Amino acid sequence: MGDQSLAVEVRSDTGKGVARKLRAVGRIPAVLYGHGNASVSLSIQAKDLDTLLKTSHAGLNTLIDLEGDSAVAGKVVLIKELQRHSVCLLYTTDAAD
């Protein structure tokens, strides 16, 4: 069990253009991967992730329970990399495993 839960959506489209469109509507692209499992492309509501990281005592080291489609529901993840825009501090990319 993780410390926090986060709603995610599985996405089928990938690429730079798709990621830009996601960010324009307030979502960030993410990738779920792990040893022996196929990677799954996700999108996360940026406000939800920001709130989760601000309220968690562990910050980026928080174990997160994923909620959403059956492919990712119940998975416990740890954020591996989080990139933010240097001026406006918006999330640009998120990768989790």
mmCIF file of N, CA and C in Angstrom:
data_model
loop_
_atom_site.group_PDB
_atom_site.id
_atom_site.type_symbol
_atom_site.label_atom_id
_atom_site.label_comp_id
_atom_site.label_asym_id
_atom_site.label_seq_id
_atom_site.Cartn_x
_atom_site.Cartn_y
_atom_site.Cartn_z
ATOM 1 N N MET A 1 0.826 -1.188 0.000
ATOM 2 C CA MET A 1 0.000 0.000 0.000
ATOM 3 C C MET A 1 0.870 1.251 0.000
ATOM 4 N N GLY A 2 0.492 2.194 -0.836
ATOM 5 C CA GLY A 2 1.219 3.446 -0.895
ATOM 6 C C GLY A 2 0.720 4.430 0.139
ATOM 7 N N ASP A 3 1.424 5.530 0.273
ATOM 8 C CA ASP A 3 1.050 6.567 1.226
ATOM 9 C C ASP A 3 -0.092 7.433 0.700
ATOM 10 N N GLN A 4 -0.109 7.670 -0.604
ATOM 11 C CA GLN A 4 -1.091 8.552 -1.241
ATOM 12 C C GLN A 4 -1.687 7.838 -2.447
ATOM 13 N N SER A 5 -2.839 8.324 -2.950
ATOM 14 C CA SER A 5 -3.406 7.762 -4.173
ATOM 15 C C SER A 5 -3.526 8.868 -5.212
ATOM 16 N N LEU A 6 -3.466 8.466 -6.482
ATOM 17 C CA LEU A 6 -3.476 9.418 -7.589
ATOM 18 C C LEU A 6 -4.264 8.822 -8.740
ATOM 19 N N ALA A 7 -5.212 9.586 -9.278
ATOM 20 C CA ALA A 7 -6.002 9.143 -10.428
ATOM 21 C C ALA A 7 -5.212 9.385 -11.710
ATOM 22 N N VAL A 8 -5.143 8.369 -12.561
ATOM 23 C CA VAL A 8 -4.416 8.467 -13.826
ATOM 24 C C VAL A 8 -5.297 7.935 -14.952
ATOM 25 N N GLU A 9 -4.961 8.327 -16.178
ATOM 26 C CA GLU A 9 -5.630 7.813 -17.366
ATOM 27 C C GLU A 9 -4.588 7.190 -18.272
ATOM 28 N N VAL A 10 -4.892 6.025 -18.806
ATOM 29 C CA VAL A 10 -4.008 5.387 -19.772
ATOM 30 C C VAL A 10 -4.223 6.087 -21.112
ATOM 31 N N ARG A 11 -3.120 6.387 -21.798
ATOM 32 C CA ARG A 11 -3.222 7.041 -23.109
ATOM 33 C C ARG A 11 -2.545 6.168 -24.148
ATOM 34 N N SER A 12 -3.081 6.230 -25.363
ATOM 35 C CA SER A 12 -2.525 5.395 -26.428
ATOM 36 C C SER A 12 -1.585 6.183 -27.338
ATOM 37 N N ASP A 13 -1.787 7.482 -27.442
ATOM 38 C CA ASP A 13 -0.944 8.310 -28.309
ATOM 39 C C ASP A 13 0.311 8.743 -27.571
ATOM 40 N N THR A 14 1.419 8.797 -28.303
ATOM 41 C CA THR A 14 2.682 9.251 -27.726
ATOM 42 C C THR A 14 3.314 10.262 -28.660
ATOM 43 N N GLY A 15 4.314 10.960 -28.182
ATOM 44 C CA GLY A 15 5.043 11.913 -29.004
ATOM 45 C C GLY A 15 4.998 13.308 -28.437
ATOM 46 N N LYS A 16 5.800 14.173 -29.050
ATOM 47 C CA LYS A 16 5.937 15.541 -28.565
ATOM 48 C C LYS A 16 4.638 16.340 -28.720
ATOM 49 N N GLY A 17 3.971 16.197 -29.859
ATOM 50 C CA GLY A 17 2.738 16.949 -30.101
ATOM 51 C C GLY A 17 1.635 16.573 -29.134
ATOM 52 N N VAL A 18 1.505 15.301 -28.871
ATOM 53 C CA VAL A 18 0.491 14.823 -27.924
ATOM 54 C C VAL A 18 0.794 15.346 -26.523
ATOM 55 N N ALA A 19 2.071 15.325 -26.132
ATOM 56 C CA ALA A 19 2.460 15.819 -24.811
ATOM 57 C C ALA A 19 2.150 17.310 -24.672
ATOM 58 N N ARG A 20 2.387 18.076 -25.718
ATOM 59 C CA ARG A 20 2.076 19.519 -25.680
ATOM 60 C C ARG A 20 0.581 19.757 -25.520
ATOM 61 N N LYS A 21 -0.228 18.965 -26.228
ATOM 62 C CA LYS A 21 -1.682 19.115 -26.108
ATOM 63 C C LYS A 21 -2.163 18.742 -24.712
ATOM 64 N N LEU A 22 -1.562 17.720 -24.128
ATOM 65 C CA LEU A 22 -1.924 17.348 -22.755
ATOM 66 C C LEU A 22 -1.615 18.484 -21.787
ATOM 67 N N ARG A 23 -0.426 19.051 -21.906
ATOM 68 C CA ARG A 23 -0.036 20.149 -21.004
ATOM 69 C C ARG A 23 -0.929 21.365 -21.183
ATOM 70 N N ALA A 24 -1.405 21.601 -22.402
ATOM 71 C CA ALA A 24 -2.277 22.756 -22.671
ATOM 72 C C ALA A 24 -3.609 22.646 -21.935
ATOM 73 N N VAL A 25 -4.053 21.418 -21.652
ATOM 74 C CA VAL A 25 -5.316 21.237 -20.937
ATOM 75 C C VAL A 25 -5.107 20.897 -19.464
ATOM 76 N N GLY A 26 -3.885 21.067 -18.962
ATOM 77 C CA GLY A 26 -3.631 20.896 -17.529
ATOM 78 C C GLY A 26 -3.258 19.492 -17.109
ATOM 79 N N ARG A 27 -2.875 18.656 -18.047
ATOM 80 C CA ARG A 27 -2.447 17.299 -17.725
ATOM 81 C C ARG A 27 -0.977 17.151 -18.066
ATOM 82 N N ILE A 28 -0.320 16.180 -17.458
ATOM 83 C CA ILE A 28 1.085 15.934 -17.773
ATOM 84 C C ILE A 28 1.249 14.488 -18.215
ATOM 85 N N PRO A 29 2.146 14.250 -19.162
ATOM 86 C CA PRO A 29 2.392 12.876 -19.607
ATOM 87 C C PRO A 29 3.254 12.133 -18.592
ATOM 88 N N ALA A 30 3.024 10.847 -18.488
ATOM 89 C CA ALA A 30 3.809 10.010 -17.578
ATOM 90 C C ALA A 30 3.982 8.640 -18.211
ATOM 91 N N VAL A 31 4.983 7.923 -17.741
ATOM 92 C CA VAL A 31 5.224 6.558 -18.211
ATOM 93 C C VAL A 31 5.408 5.667 -16.989
ATOM 94 N N LEU A 32 4.673 4.574 -16.959
ATOM 95 C CA LEU A 32 4.793 3.583 -15.900
ATOM 96 C C LEU A 32 5.584 2.417 -16.459
ATOM 97 N N TYR A 33 6.690 2.083 -15.804
ATOM 98 C CA TYR A 33 7.489 0.952 -16.261
ATOM 99 C C TYR A 33 8.136 0.280 -15.074
ATOM 100 N N GLY A 34 8.541 -0.950 -15.281
ATOM 101 C CA GLY A 34 9.192 -1.702 -14.229
ATOM 102 C C GLY A 34 9.822 -2.948 -14.804
ATOM 103 N N HIS A 35 10.564 -3.644 -13.989
ATOM 104 C CA HIS A 35 11.292 -4.840 -14.407
ATOM 105 C C HIS A 35 10.328 -5.936 -14.852
ATOM 106 N N GLY A 36 10.476 -6.379 -16.087
ATOM 107 C CA GLY A 36 9.662 -7.474 -16.590
ATOM 108 C C GLY A 36 8.267 -7.091 -17.041
ATOM 109 N N ASN A 37 7.896 -5.824 -16.982
ATOM 110 C CA ASN A 37 6.565 -5.366 -17.393
ATOM 111 C C ASN A 37 6.685 -4.430 -18.586
ATOM 112 N N ALA A 38 5.694 -4.475 -19.453
ATOM 113 C CA ALA A 38 5.658 -3.540 -20.577
ATOM 114 C C ALA A 38 5.345 -2.141 -20.052
ATOM 115 N N SER A 39 5.929 -1.118 -20.678
ATOM 116 C CA SER A 39 5.667 0.255 -20.235
ATOM 117 C C SER A 39 4.264 0.682 -20.654
ATOM 118 N N VAL A 40 3.652 1.540 -19.830
ATOM 119 C CA VAL A 40 2.302 2.036 -20.063
ATOM 120 C C VAL A 40 2.353 3.552 -20.048
ATOM 121 N N SER A 41 1.838 4.185 -21.113
ATOM 122 C CA SER A 41 1.785 5.650 -21.173
ATOM 123 C C SER A 41 0.554 6.132 -20.419
ATOM 124 N N LEU A 42 0.752 7.135 -19.571
ATOM 125 C CA LEU A 42 -0.313 7.668 -18.722
ATOM 126 C C LEU A 42 -0.413 9.172 -18.878
ATOM 127 N N SER A 43 -1.515 9.731 -18.395
ATOM 128 C CA SER A 43 -1.606 11.180 -18.215
ATOM 129 C C SER A 43 -2.169 11.427 -16.820
ATOM 130 N N ILE A 44 -1.656 12.479 -16.197
ATOM 131 C CA ILE A 44 -2.008 12.810 -14.815
ATOM 132 C C ILE A 44 -2.445 14.265 -14.757
ATOM 133 N N GLN A 45 -3.457 14.553 -13.963
ATOM 134 C CA GLN A 45 -3.879 15.929 -13.749
ATOM 135 C C GLN A 45 -2.778 16.640 -12.968
ATOM 136 N N ALA A 46 -2.244 17.729 -13.523
ATOM 137 C CA ALA A 46 -1.104 18.423 -12.913
ATOM 138 C C ALA A 46 -1.433 18.940 -11.516
ATOM 139 N N LYS A 47 -2.644 19.450 -11.314
ATOM 140 C CA LYS A 47 -3.016 19.975 -10.003
ATOM 141 C C LYS A 47 -3.035 18.871 -8.943
ATOM 142 N N ASP A 48 -3.494 17.686 -9.338
ATOM 143 C CA ASP A 48 -3.547 16.568 -8.396
ATOM 144 C C ASP A 48 -2.147 16.143 -7.962
ATOM 145 N N LEU A 49 -1.223 16.065 -8.926
ATOM 146 C CA LEU A 49 0.149 15.688 -8.589
ATOM 147 C C LEU A 49 0.806 16.749 -7.715
ATOM 148 N N ASP A 50 0.585 18.009 -8.036
ATOM 149 C CA ASP A 50 1.165 19.096 -7.250
ATOM 150 C C ASP A 50 0.651 19.053 -5.812
ATOM 151 N N THR A 51 -0.644 18.856 -5.643
ATOM 152 C CA THR A 51 -1.234 18.766 -4.310
ATOM 153 C C THR A 51 -0.677 17.569 -3.550
ATOM 154 N N LEU A 52 -0.564 16.434 -4.231
ATOM 155 C CA LEU A 52 -0.036 15.228 -3.596
ATOM 156 C C LEU A 52 1.383 15.456 -3.098
ATOM 157 N N LEU A 53 2.230 16.060 -3.918
ATOM 158 C CA LEU A 53 3.620 16.275 -3.525
ATOM 159 C C LEU A 53 3.759 17.323 -2.422
ATOM 160 N N LYS A 54 2.890 18.324 -2.417
ATOM 161 C CA LYS A 54 2.965 19.355 -1.381
ATOM 162 C C LYS A 54 2.455 18.859 -0.037
ATOM 163 N N THR A 55 1.476 17.961 -0.034
ATOM 164 C CA THR A 55 0.897 17.499 1.232
ATOM 165 C C THR A 55 1.605 16.275 1.795
ATOM 166 N N SER A 56 2.419 15.629 0.989
ATOM 167 C CA SER A 56 3.129 14.436 1.441
ATOM 168 C C SER A 56 4.354 14.832 2.256
ATOM 169 N N HIS A 57 4.609 14.112 3.323
ATOM 170 C CA HIS A 57 5.783 14.386 4.148
ATOM 171 C C HIS A 57 7.067 13.946 3.472
ATOM 172 N N ALA A 58 6.971 12.971 2.557
ATOM 173 C CA ALA A 58 8.159 12.413 1.915
ATOM 174 C C ALA A 58 8.508 13.097 0.599
ATOM 175 N N GLY A 59 7.657 13.983 0.097
ATOM 176 C CA GLY A 59 7.943 14.674 -1.166
ATOM 177 C C GLY A 59 8.010 13.708 -2.333
ATOM 178 N N LEU A 60 9.091 13.754 -3.111
ATOM 179 C CA LEU A 60 9.241 12.868 -4.268
ATOM 180 C C LEU A 60 9.434 11.407 -3.878
ATOM 181 N N ASN A 61 9.752 11.130 -2.632
ATOM 182 C CA ASN A 61 9.968 9.762 -2.183
ATOM 183 C C ASN A 61 8.680 9.086 -1.712
ATOM 184 N N THR A 62 7.548 9.650 -2.051
ATOM 185 C CA THR A 62 6.257 9.123 -1.632
ATOM 186 C C THR A 62 5.869 7.909 -2.462
ATOM 187 N N LEU A 63 5.385 6.870 -1.824
ATOM 188 C CA LEU A 63 4.807 5.738 -2.534
ATOM 189 C C LEU A 63 3.380 6.101 -2.912
ATOM 190 N N ILE A 64 3.041 5.930 -4.193
ATOM 191 C CA ILE A 64 1.756 6.389 -4.711
ATOM 192 C C ILE A 64 0.968 5.200 -5.242
ATOM 193 N N ASP A 65 -0.286 5.069 -4.781
ATOM 194 C CA ASP A 65 -1.220 4.075 -5.322
ATOM 195 C C ASP A 65 -1.901 4.685 -6.537
ATOM 196 N N LEU A 66 -1.894 3.978 -7.654
ATOM 197 C CA LEU A 66 -2.553 4.482 -8.861
ATOM 198 C C LEU A 66 -4.005 4.030 -8.893
ATOM 199 N N GLU A 67 -4.872 4.930 -9.327
ATOM 200 C CA GLU A 67 -6.296 4.635 -9.519
ATOM 201 C C GLU A 67 -6.627 4.937 -10.966
ATOM 202 N N GLY A 68 -7.405 4.078 -11.600
ATOM 203 C CA GLY A 68 -7.778 4.300 -12.986
ATOM 204 C C GLY A 68 -8.113 3.002 -13.678
ATOM 205 N N ASP A 69 -7.693 2.882 -14.952
ATOM 206 C CA ASP A 69 -7.966 1.691 -15.746
ATOM 207 C C ASP A 69 -7.392 0.443 -15.087
ATOM 208 N N SER A 70 -7.938 -0.694 -15.466
ATOM 209 C CA SER A 70 -7.517 -1.956 -14.849
ATOM 210 C C SER A 70 -6.040 -2.266 -15.084
ATOM 211 N N ALA A 71 -5.438 -1.688 -16.140
ATOM 212 C CA ALA A 71 -4.021 -1.947 -16.434
ATOM 213 C C ALA A 71 -3.105 -1.347 -15.362
ATOM 214 N N VAL A 72 -3.561 -0.313 -14.669
ATOM 215 C CA VAL A 72 -2.712 0.358 -13.683
ATOM 216 C C VAL A 72 -3.325 0.416 -12.293
ATOM 217 N N ALA A 73 -4.576 0.057 -12.156
ATOM 218 C CA ALA A 73 -5.254 0.163 -10.863
ATOM 219 C C ALA A 73 -4.561 -0.715 -9.830
ATOM 220 N N GLY A 74 -4.304 -0.137 -8.675
ATOM 221 C CA GLY A 74 -3.698 -0.875 -7.580
ATOM 222 C C GLY A 74 -2.184 -0.947 -7.613
ATOM 223 N N LYS A 75 -1.550 -0.438 -8.643
ATOM 224 C CA LYS A 75 -0.083 -0.448 -8.715
ATOM 225 C C LYS A 75 0.464 0.599 -7.761
ATOM 226 N N VAL A 76 1.540 0.267 -7.091
ATOM 227 C CA VAL A 76 2.223 1.199 -6.204
ATOM 228 C C VAL A 76 3.487 1.655 -6.918
ATOM 229 N N VAL A 77 3.650 2.971 -7.054
ATOM 230 C CA VAL A 77 4.776 3.510 -7.822
ATOM 231 C C VAL A 77 5.548 4.528 -7.001
ATOM 232 N N LEU A 78 6.748 4.805 -7.481
ATOM 233 C CA LEU A 78 7.626 5.818 -6.923
ATOM 234 C C LEU A 78 8.070 6.693 -8.086
ATOM 235 N N ILE A 79 8.026 7.993 -7.934
ATOM 236 C CA ILE A 79 8.437 8.893 -9.001
ATOM 237 C C ILE A 79 9.940 8.799 -9.176
ATOM 238 N N LYS A 80 10.361 8.514 -10.398
ATOM 239 C CA LYS A 80 11.790 8.395 -10.679
ATOM 240 C C LYS A 80 12.369 9.729 -11.122
ATOM 241 N N GLU A 81 11.635 10.464 -11.963
ATOM 242 C CA GLU A 81 12.130 11.733 -12.475
ATOM 243 C C GLU A 81 10.965 12.689 -12.643
ATOM 244 N N LEU A 82 11.165 13.926 -12.277
ATOM 245 C CA LEU A 82 10.153 14.961 -12.429
ATOM 246 C C LEU A 82 10.840 16.204 -12.948
ATOM 247 N N GLN A 83 10.421 16.677 -14.111
ATOM 248 C CA GLN A 83 11.019 17.873 -14.700
ATOM 249 C C GLN A 83 10.031 19.018 -14.632
ATOM 250 N N ARG A 84 10.546 20.203 -14.361
ATOM 251 C CA ARG A 84 9.707 21.403 -14.299
ATOM 252 C C ARG A 84 10.324 22.493 -15.146
ATOM 253 N N HIS A 85 9.454 23.347 -15.688
ATOM 254 C CA HIS A 85 9.921 24.505 -16.445
ATOM 255 C C HIS A 85 10.661 25.424 -15.490
ATOM 256 N N SER A 86 11.814 25.934 -15.891
ATOM 257 C CA SER A 86 12.666 26.690 -14.971
ATOM 258 C C SER A 86 12.103 28.047 -14.577
ATOM 259 N N VAL A 87 11.241 28.647 -15.389
ATOM 260 C CA VAL A 87 10.711 29.972 -15.074
ATOM 261 C C VAL A 87 9.358 29.886 -14.387
ATOM 262 N N CYS A 88 8.422 29.169 -14.975
ATOM 263 C CA CYS A 88 7.063 29.157 -14.415
ATOM 264 C C CYS A 88 6.791 27.949 -13.532
ATOM 265 N N LEU A 89 7.766 27.040 -13.384
ATOM 266 C CA LEU A 89 7.701 25.876 -12.496
ATOM 267 C C LEU A 89 6.553 24.910 -12.822
ATOM 268 N N LEU A 90 6.088 24.915 -14.073
ATOM 269 C CA LEU A 90 5.093 23.937 -14.483
ATOM 270 C C LEU A 90 5.790 22.622 -14.782
ATOM 271 N N TYR A 91 5.084 21.519 -14.579
ATOM 272 C CA TYR A 91 5.651 20.211 -14.870
ATOM 273 C C TYR A 91 5.742 20.052 -16.384
ATOM 274 N N THR A 92 6.863 19.516 -16.847
ATOM 275 C CA THR A 92 7.011 19.266 -18.269
ATOM 276 C C THR A 92 7.017 17.786 -18.587
ATOM 277 N N THR A 93 7.578 16.971 -17.746
ATOM 278 C CA THR A 93 7.617 15.527 -17.975
ATOM 279 C C THR A 93 7.618 14.820 -16.631
ATOM 280 N N ASP A 94 6.990 13.662 -16.614
ATOM 281 C CA ASP A 94 6.945 12.884 -15.392
ATOM 282 C C ASP A 94 7.169 11.433 -15.761
ATOM 283 N N ALA A 95 8.087 10.790 -15.133
ATOM 284 C CA ALA A 95 8.299 9.353 -15.352
ATOM 285 C C ALA A 95 8.264 8.648 -14.009
ATOM 286 N N ALA A 96 7.550 7.549 -13.954
ATOM 287 C CA ALA A 96 7.433 6.806 -12.702
ATOM 288 C C ALA A 96 7.695 5.333 -12.964
ATOM 289 N N ASP A 97 8.187 4.654 -11.948
ATOM 290 C CA ASP A 97 8.297 3.196 -12.091
ATOM 291 C C ASP A 97 7.990 2.533 -10.767
#
